[in-house]
XYZ file of C-alpha atoms in Angstrom:
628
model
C 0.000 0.000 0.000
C 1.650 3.483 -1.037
C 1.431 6.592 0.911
C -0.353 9.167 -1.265
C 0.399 11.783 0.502
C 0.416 13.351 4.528
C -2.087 15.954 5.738
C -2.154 17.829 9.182
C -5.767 16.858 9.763
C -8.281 14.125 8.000
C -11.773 14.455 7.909
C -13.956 11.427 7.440
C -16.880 12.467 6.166
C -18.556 15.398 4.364
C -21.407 16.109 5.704
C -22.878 18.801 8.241
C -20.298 17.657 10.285
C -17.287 17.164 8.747
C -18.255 20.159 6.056
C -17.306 22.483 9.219
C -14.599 20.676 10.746
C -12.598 20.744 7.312
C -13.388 24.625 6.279
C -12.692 25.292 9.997
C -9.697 23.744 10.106
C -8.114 24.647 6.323
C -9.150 28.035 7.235
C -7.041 27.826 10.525
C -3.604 27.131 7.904
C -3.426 23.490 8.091
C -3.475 21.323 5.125
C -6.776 19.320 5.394
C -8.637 16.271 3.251
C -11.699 15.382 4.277
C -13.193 11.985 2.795
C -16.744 11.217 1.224
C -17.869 8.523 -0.966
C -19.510 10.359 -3.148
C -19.180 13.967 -4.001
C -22.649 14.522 -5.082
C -23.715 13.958 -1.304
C -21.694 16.779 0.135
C -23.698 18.961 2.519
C -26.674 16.537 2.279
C -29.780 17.004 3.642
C -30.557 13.707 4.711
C -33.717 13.908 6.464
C -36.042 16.788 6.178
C -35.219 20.045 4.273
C -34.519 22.476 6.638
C -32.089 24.376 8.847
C -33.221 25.915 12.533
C -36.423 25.639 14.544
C -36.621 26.054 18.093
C -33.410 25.849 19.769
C -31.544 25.004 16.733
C -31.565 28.053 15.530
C -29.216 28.878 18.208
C -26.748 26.815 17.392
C -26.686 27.566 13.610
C -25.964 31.217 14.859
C -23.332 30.973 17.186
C -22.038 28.537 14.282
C -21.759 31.776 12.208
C -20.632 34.166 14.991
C -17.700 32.018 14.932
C -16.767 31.551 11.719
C -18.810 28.870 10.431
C -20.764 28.059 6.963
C -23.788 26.765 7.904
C -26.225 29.727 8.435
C -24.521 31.515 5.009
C -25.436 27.897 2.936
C -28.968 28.226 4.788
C -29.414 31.741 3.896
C -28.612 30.955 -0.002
C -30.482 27.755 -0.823
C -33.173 29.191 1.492
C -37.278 28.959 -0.041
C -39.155 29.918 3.594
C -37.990 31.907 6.449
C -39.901 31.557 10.082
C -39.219 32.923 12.961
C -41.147 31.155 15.605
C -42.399 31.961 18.908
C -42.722 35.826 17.605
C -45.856 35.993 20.563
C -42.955 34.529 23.570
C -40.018 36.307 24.733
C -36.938 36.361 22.953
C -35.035 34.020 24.810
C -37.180 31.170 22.687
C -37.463 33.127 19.465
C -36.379 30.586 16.734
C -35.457 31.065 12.833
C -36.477 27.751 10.814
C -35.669 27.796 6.705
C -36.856 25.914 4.434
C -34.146 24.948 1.914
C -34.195 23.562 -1.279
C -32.249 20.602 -1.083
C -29.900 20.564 -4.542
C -28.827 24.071 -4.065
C -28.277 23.532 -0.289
C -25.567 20.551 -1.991
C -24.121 22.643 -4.488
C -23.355 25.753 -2.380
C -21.794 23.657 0.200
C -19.387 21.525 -2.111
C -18.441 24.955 -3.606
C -17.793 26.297 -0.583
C -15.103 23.331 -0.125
C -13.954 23.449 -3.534
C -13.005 27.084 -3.285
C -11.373 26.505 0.375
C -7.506 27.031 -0.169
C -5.715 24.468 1.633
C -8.835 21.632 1.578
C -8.692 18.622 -0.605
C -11.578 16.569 -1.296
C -10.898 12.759 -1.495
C -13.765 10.844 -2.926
C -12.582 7.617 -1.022
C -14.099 4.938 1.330
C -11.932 4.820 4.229
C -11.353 1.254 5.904
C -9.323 1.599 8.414
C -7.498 3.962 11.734
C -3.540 4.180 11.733
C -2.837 4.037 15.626
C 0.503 4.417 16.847
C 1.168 4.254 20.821
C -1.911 5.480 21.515
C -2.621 8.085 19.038
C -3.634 8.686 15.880
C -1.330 8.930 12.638
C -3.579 8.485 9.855
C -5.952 6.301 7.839
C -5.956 3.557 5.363
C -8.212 3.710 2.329
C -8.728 0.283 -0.382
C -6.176 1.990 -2.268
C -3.875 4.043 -0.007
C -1.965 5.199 3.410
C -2.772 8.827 4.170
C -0.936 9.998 7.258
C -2.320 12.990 9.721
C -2.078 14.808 13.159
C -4.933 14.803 13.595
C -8.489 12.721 12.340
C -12.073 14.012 13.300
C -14.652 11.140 12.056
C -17.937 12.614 11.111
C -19.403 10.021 9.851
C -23.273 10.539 10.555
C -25.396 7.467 10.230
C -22.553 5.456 7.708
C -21.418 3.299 10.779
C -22.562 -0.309 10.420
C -25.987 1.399 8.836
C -28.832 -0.953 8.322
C -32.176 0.147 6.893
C -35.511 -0.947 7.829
C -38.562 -1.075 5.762
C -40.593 -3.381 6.911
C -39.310 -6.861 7.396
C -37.081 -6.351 4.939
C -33.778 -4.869 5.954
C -30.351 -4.187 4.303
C -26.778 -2.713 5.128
C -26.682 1.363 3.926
C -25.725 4.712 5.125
C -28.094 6.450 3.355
C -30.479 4.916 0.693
C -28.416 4.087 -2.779
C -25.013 4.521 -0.098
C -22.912 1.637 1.084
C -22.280 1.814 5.359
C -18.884 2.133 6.696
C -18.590 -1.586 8.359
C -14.249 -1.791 8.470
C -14.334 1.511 10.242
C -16.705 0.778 12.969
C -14.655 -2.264 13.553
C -11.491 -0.023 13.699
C -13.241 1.883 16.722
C -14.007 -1.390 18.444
C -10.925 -2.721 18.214
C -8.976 0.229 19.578
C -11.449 0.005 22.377
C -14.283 2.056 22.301
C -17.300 0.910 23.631
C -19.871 1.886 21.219
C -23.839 1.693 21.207
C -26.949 1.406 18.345
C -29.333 4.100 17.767
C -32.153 4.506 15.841
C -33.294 7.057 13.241
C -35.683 7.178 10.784
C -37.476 9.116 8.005
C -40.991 9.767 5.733
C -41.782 9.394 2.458
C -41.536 11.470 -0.177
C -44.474 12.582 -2.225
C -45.000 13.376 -6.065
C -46.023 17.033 -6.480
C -48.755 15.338 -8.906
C -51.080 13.680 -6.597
C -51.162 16.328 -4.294
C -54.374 18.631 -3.473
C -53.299 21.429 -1.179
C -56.598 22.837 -1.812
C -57.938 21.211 1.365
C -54.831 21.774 3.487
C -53.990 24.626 5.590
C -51.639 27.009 3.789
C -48.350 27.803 5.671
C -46.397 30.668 5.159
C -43.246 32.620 5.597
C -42.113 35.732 7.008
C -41.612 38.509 4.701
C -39.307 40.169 4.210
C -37.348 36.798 5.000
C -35.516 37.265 8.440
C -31.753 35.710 7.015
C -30.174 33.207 9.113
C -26.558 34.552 8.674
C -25.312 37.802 10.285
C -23.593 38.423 6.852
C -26.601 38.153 4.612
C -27.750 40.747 3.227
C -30.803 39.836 1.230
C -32.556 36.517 0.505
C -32.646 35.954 -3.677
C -34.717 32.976 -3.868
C -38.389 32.690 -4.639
C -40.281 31.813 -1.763
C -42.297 28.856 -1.266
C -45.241 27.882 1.039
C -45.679 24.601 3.108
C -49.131 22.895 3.918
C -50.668 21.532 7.013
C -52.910 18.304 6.979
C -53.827 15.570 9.586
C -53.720 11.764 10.034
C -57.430 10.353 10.612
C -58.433 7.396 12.237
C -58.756 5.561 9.083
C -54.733 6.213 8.483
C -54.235 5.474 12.474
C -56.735 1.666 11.717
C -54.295 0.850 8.588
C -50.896 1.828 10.994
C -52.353 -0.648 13.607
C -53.149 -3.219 11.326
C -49.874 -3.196 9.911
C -48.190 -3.062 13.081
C -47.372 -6.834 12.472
C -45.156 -6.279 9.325
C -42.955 -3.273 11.708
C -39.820 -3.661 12.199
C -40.078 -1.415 15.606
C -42.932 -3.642 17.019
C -41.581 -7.066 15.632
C -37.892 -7.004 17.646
C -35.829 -6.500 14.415
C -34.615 -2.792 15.261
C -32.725 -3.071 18.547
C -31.309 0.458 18.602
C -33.286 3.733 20.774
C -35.113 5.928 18.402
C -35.451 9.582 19.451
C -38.127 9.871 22.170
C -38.908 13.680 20.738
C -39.318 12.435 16.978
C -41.241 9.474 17.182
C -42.294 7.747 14.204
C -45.896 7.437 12.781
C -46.412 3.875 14.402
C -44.764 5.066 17.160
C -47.410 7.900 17.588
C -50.114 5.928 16.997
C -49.630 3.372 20.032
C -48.608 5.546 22.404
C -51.110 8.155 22.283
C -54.222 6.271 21.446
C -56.388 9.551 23.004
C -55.277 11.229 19.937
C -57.463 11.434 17.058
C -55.261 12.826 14.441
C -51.591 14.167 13.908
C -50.177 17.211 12.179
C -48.457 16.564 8.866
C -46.550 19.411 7.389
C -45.981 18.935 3.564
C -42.438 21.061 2.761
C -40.881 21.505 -0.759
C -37.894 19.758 -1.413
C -36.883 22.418 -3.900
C -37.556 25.693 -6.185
C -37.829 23.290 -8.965
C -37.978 19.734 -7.306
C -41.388 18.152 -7.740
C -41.677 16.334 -4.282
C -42.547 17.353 -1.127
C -41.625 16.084 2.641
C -44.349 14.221 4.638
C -43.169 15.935 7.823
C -44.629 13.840 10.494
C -44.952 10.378 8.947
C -41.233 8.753 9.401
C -42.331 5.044 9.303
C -40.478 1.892 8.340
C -43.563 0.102 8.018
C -43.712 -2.103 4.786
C -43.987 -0.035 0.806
C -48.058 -1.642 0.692
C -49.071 0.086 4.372
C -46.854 3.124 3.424
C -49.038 3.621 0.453
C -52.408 3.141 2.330
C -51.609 5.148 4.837
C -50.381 8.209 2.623
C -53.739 7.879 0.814
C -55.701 7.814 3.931
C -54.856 11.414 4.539
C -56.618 14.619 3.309
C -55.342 16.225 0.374
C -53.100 12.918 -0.428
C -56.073 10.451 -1.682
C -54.233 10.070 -4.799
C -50.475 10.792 -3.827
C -47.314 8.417 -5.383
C -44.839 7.687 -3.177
C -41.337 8.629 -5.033
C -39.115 7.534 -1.787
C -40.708 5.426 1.093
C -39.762 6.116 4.094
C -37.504 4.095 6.558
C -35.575 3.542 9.573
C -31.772 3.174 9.988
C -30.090 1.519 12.749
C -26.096 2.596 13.128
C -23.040 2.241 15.596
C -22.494 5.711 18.030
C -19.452 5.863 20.131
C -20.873 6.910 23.800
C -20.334 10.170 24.285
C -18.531 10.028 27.739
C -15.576 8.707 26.570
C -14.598 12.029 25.000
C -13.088 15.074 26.215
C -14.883 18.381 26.338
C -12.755 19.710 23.026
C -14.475 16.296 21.101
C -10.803 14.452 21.473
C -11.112 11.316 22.373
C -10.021 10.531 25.762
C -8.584 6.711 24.362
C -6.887 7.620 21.487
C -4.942 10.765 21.048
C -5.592 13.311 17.974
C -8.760 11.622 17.212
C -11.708 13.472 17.241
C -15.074 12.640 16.958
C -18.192 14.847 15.892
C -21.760 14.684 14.948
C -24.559 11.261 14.885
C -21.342 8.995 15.961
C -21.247 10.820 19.564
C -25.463 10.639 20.094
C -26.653 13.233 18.643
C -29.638 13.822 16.390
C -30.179 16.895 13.697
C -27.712 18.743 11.350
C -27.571 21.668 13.549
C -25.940 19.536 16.421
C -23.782 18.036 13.930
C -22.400 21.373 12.024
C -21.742 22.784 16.174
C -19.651 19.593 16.567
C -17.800 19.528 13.548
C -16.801 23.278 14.095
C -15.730 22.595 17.581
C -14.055 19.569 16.748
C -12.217 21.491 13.616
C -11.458 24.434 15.635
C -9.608 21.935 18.977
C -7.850 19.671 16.518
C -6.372 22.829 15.017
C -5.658 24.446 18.527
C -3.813 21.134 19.098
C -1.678 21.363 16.829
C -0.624 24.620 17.130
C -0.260 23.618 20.708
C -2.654 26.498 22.147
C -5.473 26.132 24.724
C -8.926 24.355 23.366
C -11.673 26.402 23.209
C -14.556 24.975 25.350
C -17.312 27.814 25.380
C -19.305 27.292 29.034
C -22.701 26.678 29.610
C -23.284 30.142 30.207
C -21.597 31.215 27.136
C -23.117 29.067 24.400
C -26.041 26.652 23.170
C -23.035 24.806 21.976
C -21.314 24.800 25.338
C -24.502 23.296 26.637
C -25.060 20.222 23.879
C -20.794 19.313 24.342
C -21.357 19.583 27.967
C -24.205 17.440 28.218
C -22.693 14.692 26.414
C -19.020 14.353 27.568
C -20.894 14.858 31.168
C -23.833 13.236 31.313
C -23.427 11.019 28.433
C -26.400 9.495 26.254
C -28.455 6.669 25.814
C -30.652 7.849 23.201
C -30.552 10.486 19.824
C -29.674 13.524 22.055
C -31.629 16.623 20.517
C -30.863 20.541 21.418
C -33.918 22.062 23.499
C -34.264 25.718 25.058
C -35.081 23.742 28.334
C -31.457 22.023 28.711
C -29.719 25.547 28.689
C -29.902 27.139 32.595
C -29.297 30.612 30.976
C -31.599 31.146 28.475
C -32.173 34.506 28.150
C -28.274 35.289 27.889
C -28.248 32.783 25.138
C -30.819 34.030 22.949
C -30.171 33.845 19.065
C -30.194 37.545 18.605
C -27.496 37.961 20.454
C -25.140 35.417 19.431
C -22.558 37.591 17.868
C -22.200 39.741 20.803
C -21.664 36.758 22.736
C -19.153 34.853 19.937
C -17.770 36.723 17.365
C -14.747 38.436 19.377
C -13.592 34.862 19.907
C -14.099 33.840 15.934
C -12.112 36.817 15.341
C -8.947 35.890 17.875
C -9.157 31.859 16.192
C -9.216 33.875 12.542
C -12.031 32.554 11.165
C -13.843 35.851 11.044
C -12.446 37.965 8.633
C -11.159 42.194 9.056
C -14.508 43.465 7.062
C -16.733 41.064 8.916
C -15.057 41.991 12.412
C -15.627 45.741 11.611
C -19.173 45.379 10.685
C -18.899 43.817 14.320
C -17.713 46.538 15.976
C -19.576 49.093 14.447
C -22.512 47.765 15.610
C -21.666 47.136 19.463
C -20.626 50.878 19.004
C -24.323 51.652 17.808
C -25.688 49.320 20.460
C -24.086 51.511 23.235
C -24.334 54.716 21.745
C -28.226 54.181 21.571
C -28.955 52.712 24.898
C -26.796 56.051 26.324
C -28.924 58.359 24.308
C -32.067 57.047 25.362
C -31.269 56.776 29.164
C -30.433 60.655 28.689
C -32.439 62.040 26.353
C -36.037 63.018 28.524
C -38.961 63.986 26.668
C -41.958 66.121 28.225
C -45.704 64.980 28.614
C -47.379 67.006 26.477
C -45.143 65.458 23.855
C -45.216 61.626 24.499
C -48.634 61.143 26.058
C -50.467 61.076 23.042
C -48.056 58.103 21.797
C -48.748 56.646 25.354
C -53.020 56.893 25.202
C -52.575 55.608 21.619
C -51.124 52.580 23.399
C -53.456 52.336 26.198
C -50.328 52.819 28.573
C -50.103 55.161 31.440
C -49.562 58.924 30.738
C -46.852 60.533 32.690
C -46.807 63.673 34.657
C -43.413 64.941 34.642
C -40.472 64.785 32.468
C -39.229 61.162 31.685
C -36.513 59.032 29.559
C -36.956 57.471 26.936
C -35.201 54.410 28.382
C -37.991 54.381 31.484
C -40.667 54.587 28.319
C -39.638 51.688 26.625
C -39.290 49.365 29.634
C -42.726 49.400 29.423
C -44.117 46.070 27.999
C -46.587 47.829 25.252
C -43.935 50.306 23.799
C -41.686 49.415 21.282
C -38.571 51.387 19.963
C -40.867 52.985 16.915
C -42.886 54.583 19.518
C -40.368 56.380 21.213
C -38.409 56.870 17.118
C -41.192 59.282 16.901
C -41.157 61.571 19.647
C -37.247 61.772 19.464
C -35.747 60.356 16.485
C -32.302 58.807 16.634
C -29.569 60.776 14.806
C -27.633 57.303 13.951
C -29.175 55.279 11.055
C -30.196 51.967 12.793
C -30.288 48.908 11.348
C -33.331 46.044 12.576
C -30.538 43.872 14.604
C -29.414 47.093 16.925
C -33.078 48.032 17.252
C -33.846 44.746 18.718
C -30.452 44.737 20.995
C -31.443 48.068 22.676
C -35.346 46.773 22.988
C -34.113 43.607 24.675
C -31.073 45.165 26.571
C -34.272 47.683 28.108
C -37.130 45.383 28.575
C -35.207 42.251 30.256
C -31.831 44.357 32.017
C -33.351 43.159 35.185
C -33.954 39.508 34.569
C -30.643 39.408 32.169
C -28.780 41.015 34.890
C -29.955 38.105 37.716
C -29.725 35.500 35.561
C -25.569 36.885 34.695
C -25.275 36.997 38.799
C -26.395 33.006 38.456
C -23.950 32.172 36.124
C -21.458 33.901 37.726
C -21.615 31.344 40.117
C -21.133 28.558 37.577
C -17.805 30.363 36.525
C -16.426 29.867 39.595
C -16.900 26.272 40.015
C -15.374 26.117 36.497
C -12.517 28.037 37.436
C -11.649 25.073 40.350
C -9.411 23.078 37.689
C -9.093 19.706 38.854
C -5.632 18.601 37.581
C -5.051 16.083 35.034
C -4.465 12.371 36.610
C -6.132 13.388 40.096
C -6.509 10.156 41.856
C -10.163 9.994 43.381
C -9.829 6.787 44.939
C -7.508 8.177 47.373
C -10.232 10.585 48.939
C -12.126 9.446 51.896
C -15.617 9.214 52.045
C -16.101 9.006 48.033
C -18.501 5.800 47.145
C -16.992 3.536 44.655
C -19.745 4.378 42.473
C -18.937 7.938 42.672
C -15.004 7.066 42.356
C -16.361 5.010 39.222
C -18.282 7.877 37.530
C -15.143 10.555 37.942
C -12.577 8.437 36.724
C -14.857 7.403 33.698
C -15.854 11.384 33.074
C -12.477 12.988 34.087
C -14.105 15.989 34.448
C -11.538 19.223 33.771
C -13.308 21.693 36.877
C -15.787 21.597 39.870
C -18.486 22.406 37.729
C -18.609 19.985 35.500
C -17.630 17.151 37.901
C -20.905 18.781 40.061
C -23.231 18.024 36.474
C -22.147 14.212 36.595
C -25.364 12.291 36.726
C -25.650 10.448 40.474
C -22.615 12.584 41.764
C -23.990 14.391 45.097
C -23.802 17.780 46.695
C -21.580 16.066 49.449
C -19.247 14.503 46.734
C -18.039 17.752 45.071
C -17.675 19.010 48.728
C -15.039 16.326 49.540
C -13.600 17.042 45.951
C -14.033 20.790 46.617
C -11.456 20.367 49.646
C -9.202 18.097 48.033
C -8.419 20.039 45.437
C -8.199 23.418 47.919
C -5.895 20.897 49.817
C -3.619 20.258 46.682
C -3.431 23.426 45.688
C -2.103 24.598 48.878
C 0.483 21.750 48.780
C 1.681 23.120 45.271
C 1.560 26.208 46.608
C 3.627 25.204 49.725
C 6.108 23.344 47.582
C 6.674 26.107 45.414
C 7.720 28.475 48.411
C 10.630 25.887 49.375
């Protein structure tokens, strides 16, 4: 076997995933190749045809505060923008796009193509190259590539096996060969690695379709971009349509029930608990008479839509019936049928917080293979695990944002911490500090550091800047700038708010709940020209300085517990009073502070306070020794 050539850092895989470990990484100046067996599957949209939604939004934004491609792709194959939960507060506001699938593909291989040190290897690769406990490269049919530095991405590839009724058969993807010799190179350098479950809907002919009878969904307009950098959305936009399952559909799922895979034993792996399929739906919430089905364009010019709501592996014949059951789809063709996959995850716990594995030095892992569900958790991982690998090797400190800091600090956390058993999805509810994480702000919050690791650019740092300065400038001139009754009462009884009696800011104005920035614009007009995102900074930065401010005290708590470093190779057995389950869970975690060893599942309050000495103890002993 020759050695084609070495890299600094390999990349298996080329989707969500791996697309931003490798531009992360090339961008950071080390050579990079990142694998795929096919290059018409870059950036692919396996599942359903769309970026965001609640939660996820928030990590495809801090994605592009730091450098990332995901949100830009979104923004240019993007056919319906959404921002959801408009009526809540912002901490849960959400952008979800609807993309069209092929141009998602194309903008995302170009976007590798044009990436100056990143080659794209359309190879299968067989095989990890570990030497003395760390990784030096990988072995393809053909070839020896060696590398620093590997991150696997390989989503659903490992060991896949589809299900589709009682038939099943070994793929990554429909049409796409699994990755078998690879999962076996994980095993046998130790890993201990799980099954999970995913699955998907099918896909519907534009033909037989009657949206007349379905509920017509649409998007915002003007469409609110995902990207910070985008300046306006080009695309045509698209609707999507609402129908419901019946219980004739629900009577054909339930007679079939005998021919599923998930009901007959043949799937072993956990299926999401938050995504369940059709069948799935069906027996566990017999009360229900019907479910939603959202029907979403696959593409400007694609003639099939996504059954959103339908994943079943049931067999092609109850697929079919069951489709035709529904309103609107009486006469619908199936062009895909939908199925479930079964593949091989490496549990989570047995990697370190930067996505390195704790086993195998310079191998780093990111996306389905550590739990995970979605191609926004993916694309956070990838870019984490691109950004570490490259902080490696320029020997620097990782970059671990806190829970505090990032939605992405919260999904890394959880799963290095608390591990998973099950396809781990983002939610607002697993992040403590929701309203400093909100999606608005994730640039105010992320962008300085994507500027310091050089993957945001001068012009795109300045824009940055510039707008902080606006931010500022705007919340001083309204705390100062007072306006008289006579003058803003009329705005105020318009409102149905409160007229004053004396003099009063226009910051005490628009704390109040029903006044927005436009109504205070027109008493006393800014003389900066500002643009939609400051506008919404200064409204937030008014209305919620009071719970933002206690919820910052909170975290600053958190901080300090991360701050207590617990050093590499402590021994926990040797502290008293520790159970050996306890012992068991630290030296399996190897948590890096206080904080996180205090977010270990079973690990109590009185455990981190015999840690909590130790460690003061040690530290005075280093200090001690260092006074000799």
């Amino acid at each position: 076997m020759k050695l084609n050539r070495d890299y600094n850092i390999i990349v298996i895989g080329a989707g969500h995933a791996g697309c931003e470990a490798a531009l992360a990484t090339a961008r950071m100046g080390f050579s990079t190749a990142i694998f795929t067996m096919s290059l018409d599957t870059i950036g692919q949209m396996s599942c359903n045809p769309a970026i965001g939604g609640l939660a996820k939004s928030h990590l495809v934004k801090e994605i592009d505060a730091l450098g990332g491609e995901m949100a830009r792709i979104t923004d240019k194959a993007g056919i319906q923008f959404k921002i959801l939960n408009r009526s809540k507060g912002p901490a849960v506001w959400a952008t979800r796009v609807q993309a069209d699938r092929a141009l998602y593909r194309k903008f995302m291989r170009e976007a590798l193509e044009a990436q100056m040190g990143l080659d794209i290897k359309e190879e299968h690769v067989e095989e990890l190259i570990i030497k003395d406990g760390r990784i030096s490269g990988i072995k393809t049919p053909a070839c020896f590539y060696s590398a620093k530095a590997v991150v696997i991405a390989t989503g659903t590839f490992l060991n896949g096996l589809i299900h589709i009724g009682l038939e099943n058969f070994p793929a990554g993807r429909v049409g796409e060969p699994p990755s078998i010799n690879l999962s076996k190179s994980l095993r046998e350098a130790g890993f201990e690695i799980g099954r999970l479950k995913t699955g998907t809907p099918p896909r519907l002919d534009v033909q037989g379709i009657d949206f007349s009878v379905m509920e017509l969904q649409e998007g915002d307009m003007p469409p609110p971009p995902m990207s910070l950098f985008t300046l306006d959305i080009s695309n045509p936009q698209l609707p999507c349509y609402m129908t419901y399952t019946n219980s004739i559909t629900h009577e054909i799922i339930q007679d079939g029930l005998k021919y599923s895979p998930l009901y007959s034993g043949l799937i072993k792996g956990i299926g999401p608990r938050y995504c369940p399929s059709i069948e799935d739906k069906v027996v566990r919430f017999k009360d229900k008479t019907r479910h939603q089905i959202f029907l979403e364009p696959e593409g400007i010019e694609a003639a099939e839509y996504y059954t959103n709501g339908i994943s079943t592996s049931l067999p092609r014949d109850v697929q079919s019936k069951l489709v035709q059951s529904i309103k609107g789809l009486e006469t619908a063709k199936i062009n895909k049928f939908g199925y479930a996959i079964e593949y091989d995850f490496v549990y989570p716990t047995q990697l370190k917080p930067t996505l390195e594995t704790k086993r195998i030095e310079g191998l780093f892992l990111a996306g389905q293979i550590n739990g995970t569900s979605g191609y926004e958790e993916a694309a956070a991982q990838g870019l984490m695990a691109g950004i570490n690998s490259a902080l490696k090797l320029k020997q620097k400190e990782p970059f671990i944002p806190g829970r505090h800091e990032a939605y992405i600090g919260v999904l890394i956390d959880d799963l290095v911490t608390k591990g998973t058993r099950e396809p781990y999805r983002m939610f607002t509810s697993r992040a403590e500090y929701r309203l400093l994480l909100r999606q608005d702000n994730a640039d105010l919050r992320l962008m300085e550091k994507g500027y310091s690791l050089g993957l945001i650019n001068e012009e795109q740092y300045a824009g940055f800047v510039r707008k902080k300065q606006l931010i500022e400038k705007e919340l001083k001139r309204i705390r100062t700038t007072r306006v008289k009754p006579h003058v803003i009462n009329p705005v105020l009884e318009m409102l149905g708010s409160t007229p004053v009696k004396e003099d009063v800011s226009l910051y005490q104005l628009l704390k109040r709940p029903e006044v927005n920035y436009v109504n205070i614009e027109e008493v006393s007009p800014s003389p900066n020209s500002m643009a939609p995102d400051v506008i919404t900074q200064v409204e937030i930065q008014t209305k919620y300085k009071g719970y933002i401010r206690r919820q910052a005290d909170i975290a600053e708590k958190l901080i300090k517990m991360e701050e207590k470093r617990i050093p590499p190779g402590f021994v926990y057995r040797e502290l008293n009073g520790l159970s050996k389950e306890i012992v068991e869970k630290f030296e399996e975690v190897q948590p890096l502070n206080l904080g996180q060893a205090s977010r270990i599942p079973g690990v109590t309050p009185a455990a981190i306070s015999i840690l909590m000495i130790a460690l003061i103890k040690h530290q005075n002993g280093r200090h001690a020794q260092a006074h000799e």
